[in-house]
Coordinates of C-alpha atoms in Angstrom, one line a residue:
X491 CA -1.9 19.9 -7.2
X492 CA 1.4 18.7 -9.0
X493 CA 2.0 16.3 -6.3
X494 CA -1.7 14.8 -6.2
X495 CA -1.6 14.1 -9.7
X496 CA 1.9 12.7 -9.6
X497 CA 0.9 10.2 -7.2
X498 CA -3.0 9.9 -9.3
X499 CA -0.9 8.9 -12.5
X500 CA 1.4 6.1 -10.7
X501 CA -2.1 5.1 -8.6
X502 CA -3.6 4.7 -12.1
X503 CA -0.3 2.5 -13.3
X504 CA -0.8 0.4 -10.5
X505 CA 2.1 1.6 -8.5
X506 CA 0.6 2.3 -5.6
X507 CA 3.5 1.8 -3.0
X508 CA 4.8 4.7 -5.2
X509 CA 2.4 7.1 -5.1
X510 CA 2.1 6.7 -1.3
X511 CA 6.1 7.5 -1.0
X512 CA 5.6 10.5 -3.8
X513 CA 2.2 11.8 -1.2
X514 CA 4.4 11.0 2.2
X515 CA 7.1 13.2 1.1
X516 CA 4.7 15.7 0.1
X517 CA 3.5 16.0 3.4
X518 CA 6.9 16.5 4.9
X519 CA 6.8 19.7 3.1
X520 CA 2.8 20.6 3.3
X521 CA 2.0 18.5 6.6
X522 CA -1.8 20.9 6.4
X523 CA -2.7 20.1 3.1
X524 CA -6.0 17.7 3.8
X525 CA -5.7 16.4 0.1
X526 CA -2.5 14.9 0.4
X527 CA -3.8 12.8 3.6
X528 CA -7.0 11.8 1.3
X529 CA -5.1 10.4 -1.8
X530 CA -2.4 9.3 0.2
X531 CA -6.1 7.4 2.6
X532 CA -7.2 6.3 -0.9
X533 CA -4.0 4.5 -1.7
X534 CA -3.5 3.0 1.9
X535 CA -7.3 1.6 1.3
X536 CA -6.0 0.3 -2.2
X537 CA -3.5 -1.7 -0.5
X538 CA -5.6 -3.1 2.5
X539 CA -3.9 -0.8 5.3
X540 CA -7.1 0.2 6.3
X541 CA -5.8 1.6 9.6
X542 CA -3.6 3.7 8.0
X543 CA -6.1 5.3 5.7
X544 CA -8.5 5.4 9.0
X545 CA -5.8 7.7 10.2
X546 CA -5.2 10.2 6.9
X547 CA -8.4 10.4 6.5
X548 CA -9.3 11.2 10.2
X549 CA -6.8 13.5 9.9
X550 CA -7.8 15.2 6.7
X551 CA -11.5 15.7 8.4
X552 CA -9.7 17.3 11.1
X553 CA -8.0 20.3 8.9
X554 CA -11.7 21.0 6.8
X555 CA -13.3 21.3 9.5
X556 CA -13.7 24.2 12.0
X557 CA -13.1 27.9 11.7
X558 CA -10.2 28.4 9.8
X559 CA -10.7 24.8 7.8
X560 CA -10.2 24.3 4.4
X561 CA -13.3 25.2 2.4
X562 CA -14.8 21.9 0.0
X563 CA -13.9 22.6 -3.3
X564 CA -14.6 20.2 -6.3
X565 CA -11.8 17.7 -7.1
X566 CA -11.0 16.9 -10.7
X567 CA -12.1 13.4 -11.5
X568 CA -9.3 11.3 -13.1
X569 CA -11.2 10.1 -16.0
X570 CA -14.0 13.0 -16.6
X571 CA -17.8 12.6 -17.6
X572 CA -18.7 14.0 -21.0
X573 CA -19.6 17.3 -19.7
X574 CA -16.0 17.8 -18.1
X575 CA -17.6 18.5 -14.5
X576 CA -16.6 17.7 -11.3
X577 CA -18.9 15.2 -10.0
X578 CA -17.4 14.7 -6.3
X579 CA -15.6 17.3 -3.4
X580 CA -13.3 17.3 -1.2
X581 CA -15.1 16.9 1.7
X582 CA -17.0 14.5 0.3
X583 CA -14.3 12.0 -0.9
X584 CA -12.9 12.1 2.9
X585 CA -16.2 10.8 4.1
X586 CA -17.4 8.7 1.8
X587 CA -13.6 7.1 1.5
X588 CA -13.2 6.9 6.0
X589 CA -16.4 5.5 5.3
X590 CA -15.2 2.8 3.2
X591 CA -12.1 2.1 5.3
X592 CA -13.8 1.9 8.5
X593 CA -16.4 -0.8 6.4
X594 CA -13.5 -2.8 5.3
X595 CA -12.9 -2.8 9.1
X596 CA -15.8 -3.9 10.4
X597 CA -16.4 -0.9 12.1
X598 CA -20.6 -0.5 10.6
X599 CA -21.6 2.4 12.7
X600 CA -18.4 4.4 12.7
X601 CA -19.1 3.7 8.6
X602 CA -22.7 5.0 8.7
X603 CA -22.1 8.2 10.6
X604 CA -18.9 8.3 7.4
X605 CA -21.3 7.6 4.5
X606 CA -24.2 9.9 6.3
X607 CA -22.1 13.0 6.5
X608 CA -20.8 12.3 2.7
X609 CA -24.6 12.1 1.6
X610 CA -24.6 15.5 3.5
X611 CA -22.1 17.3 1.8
X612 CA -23.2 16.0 -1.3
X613 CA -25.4 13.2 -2.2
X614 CA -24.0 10.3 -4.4
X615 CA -25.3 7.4 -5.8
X616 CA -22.2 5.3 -4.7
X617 CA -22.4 6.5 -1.2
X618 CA -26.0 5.3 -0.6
X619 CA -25.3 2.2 -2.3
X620 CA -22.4 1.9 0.1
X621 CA -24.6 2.8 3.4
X622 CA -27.4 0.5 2.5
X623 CA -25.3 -2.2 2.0
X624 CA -23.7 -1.3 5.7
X625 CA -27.4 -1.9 6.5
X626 CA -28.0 -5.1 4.9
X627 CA -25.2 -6.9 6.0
X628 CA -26.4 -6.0 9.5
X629 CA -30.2 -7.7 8.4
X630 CA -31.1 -4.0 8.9
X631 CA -33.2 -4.2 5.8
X632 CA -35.9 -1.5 6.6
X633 CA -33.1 0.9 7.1
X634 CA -31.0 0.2 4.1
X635 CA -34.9 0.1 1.5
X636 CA -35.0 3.7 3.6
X637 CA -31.8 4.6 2.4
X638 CA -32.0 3.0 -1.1
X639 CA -35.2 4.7 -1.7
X640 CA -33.8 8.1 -0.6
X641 CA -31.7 7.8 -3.2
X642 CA -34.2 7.0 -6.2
X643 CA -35.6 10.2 -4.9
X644 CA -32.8 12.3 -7.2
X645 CA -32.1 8.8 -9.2
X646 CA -34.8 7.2 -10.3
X647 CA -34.0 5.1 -13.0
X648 CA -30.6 3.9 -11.9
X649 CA -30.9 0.2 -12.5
X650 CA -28.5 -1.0 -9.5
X651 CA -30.4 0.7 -7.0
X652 CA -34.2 -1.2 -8.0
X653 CA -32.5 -4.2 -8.2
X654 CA -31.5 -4.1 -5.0
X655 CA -34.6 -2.4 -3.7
X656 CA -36.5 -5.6 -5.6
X657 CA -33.8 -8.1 -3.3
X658 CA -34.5 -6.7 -0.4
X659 CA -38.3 -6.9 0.0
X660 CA -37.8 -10.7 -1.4
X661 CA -35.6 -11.0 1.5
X662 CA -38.5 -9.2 3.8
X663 CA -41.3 -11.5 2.2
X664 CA -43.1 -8.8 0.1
X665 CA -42.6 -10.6 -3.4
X666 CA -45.1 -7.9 -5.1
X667 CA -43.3 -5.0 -4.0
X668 CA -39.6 -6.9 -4.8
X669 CA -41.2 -7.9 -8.3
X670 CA -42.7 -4.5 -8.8
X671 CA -38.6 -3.0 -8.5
X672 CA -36.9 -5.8 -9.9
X673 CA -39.3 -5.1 -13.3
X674 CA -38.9 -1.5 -13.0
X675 CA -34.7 -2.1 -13.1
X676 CA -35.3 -4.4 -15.9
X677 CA -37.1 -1.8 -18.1
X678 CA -34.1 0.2 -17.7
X679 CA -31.3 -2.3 -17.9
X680 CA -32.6 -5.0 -19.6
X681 CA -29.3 -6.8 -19.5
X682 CA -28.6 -6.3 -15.6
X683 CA -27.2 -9.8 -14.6
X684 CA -28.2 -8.9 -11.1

């Protein structure tokens, strides 16, 4: 844990070549600890070596998983919500993050099967933003409303996600429906830019 947050607190000041080194030689001396390879993943992704953080996190998906894995735990949020909880896992941040990494590469399907087995582990709002964007980009658009709408099921006034809902069937032809979301988003964010 020490050496996680070490290399958290320089990530946060921006010295992210520095918390890689602080995370590398951490893993000289605990080469099996899956967290180490997923900040050390978040950091490579912070400085566009997307390959790299392919590979830590890859490899951190290989030691959870399995009989004699390590079990998902919550991980400590650096800045936490009012209530003090955990909102993400372990597991989760692996996939949703490979996810992200393989997305910056251009790799869509490799990032759908990431994002999918986040949302499996545990359901966030930023990961199905993430996957139906995966699916827009590819004109997919009934797929990513399938996915946006999913998630309204558990967050149904998050402004971001109507929006985009409303875009999307404008971008399909069905102005009523894309009217009928882009009103419902502005009853809830009435100063959405979007």
């Amino acid at each position: 844990d020490a050496i996680v947050w070490h290399a958290r607190r320089l990530g946060y000041l921006d010295r992210y070549s520095e918390a890689i080194a602080v995370l590398t030689a951490g893993l000289e001396t605990h080469p099996e600890e899956p967290q180490l390879y997923r900040h050390r993943g978040h950091r490579y992704i912070t400085v566009r070596q997307y390959q790299r953080a392919v590979a830590d996190f890859e490899t951190a998906a290989r030691l959870c998983s399995g009989p004699g894995g390590v079990p998902d735990a919550g991980e400590p949020d650096g800045s936490p919500n009012a209530a003090g909880i955990p909102t993400s896992t372990l597991h989760t941040n692996i996939y949703y993050h490979l996810g992200l990494a393989r997305f910056l590469l251009g790799q869509y399907e490799q990032a759908v099967d990431c994002f999918s087995r986040a949302n499996s582990v545990q359901r966030h709002d930023v990961t199905f933003m993430q996957l139906g964007k995966v699916y827009a980009l590819q004109e997919d658009y009934k797929s990513a409303i399938d996915v946006y709408t999913e998630a309204l099921e558990f967050s149904p006034e998050h402004s971001e996600l109507l929006t985009t809902l409303g875009i999307l069937y404008l971008r399909m032809g069905e102005n009523f429906r894309a009217f009928d979301f882009l009103g419902n988003s502005l009853t809830h964010d009435p100063k959405n830019p979007k």
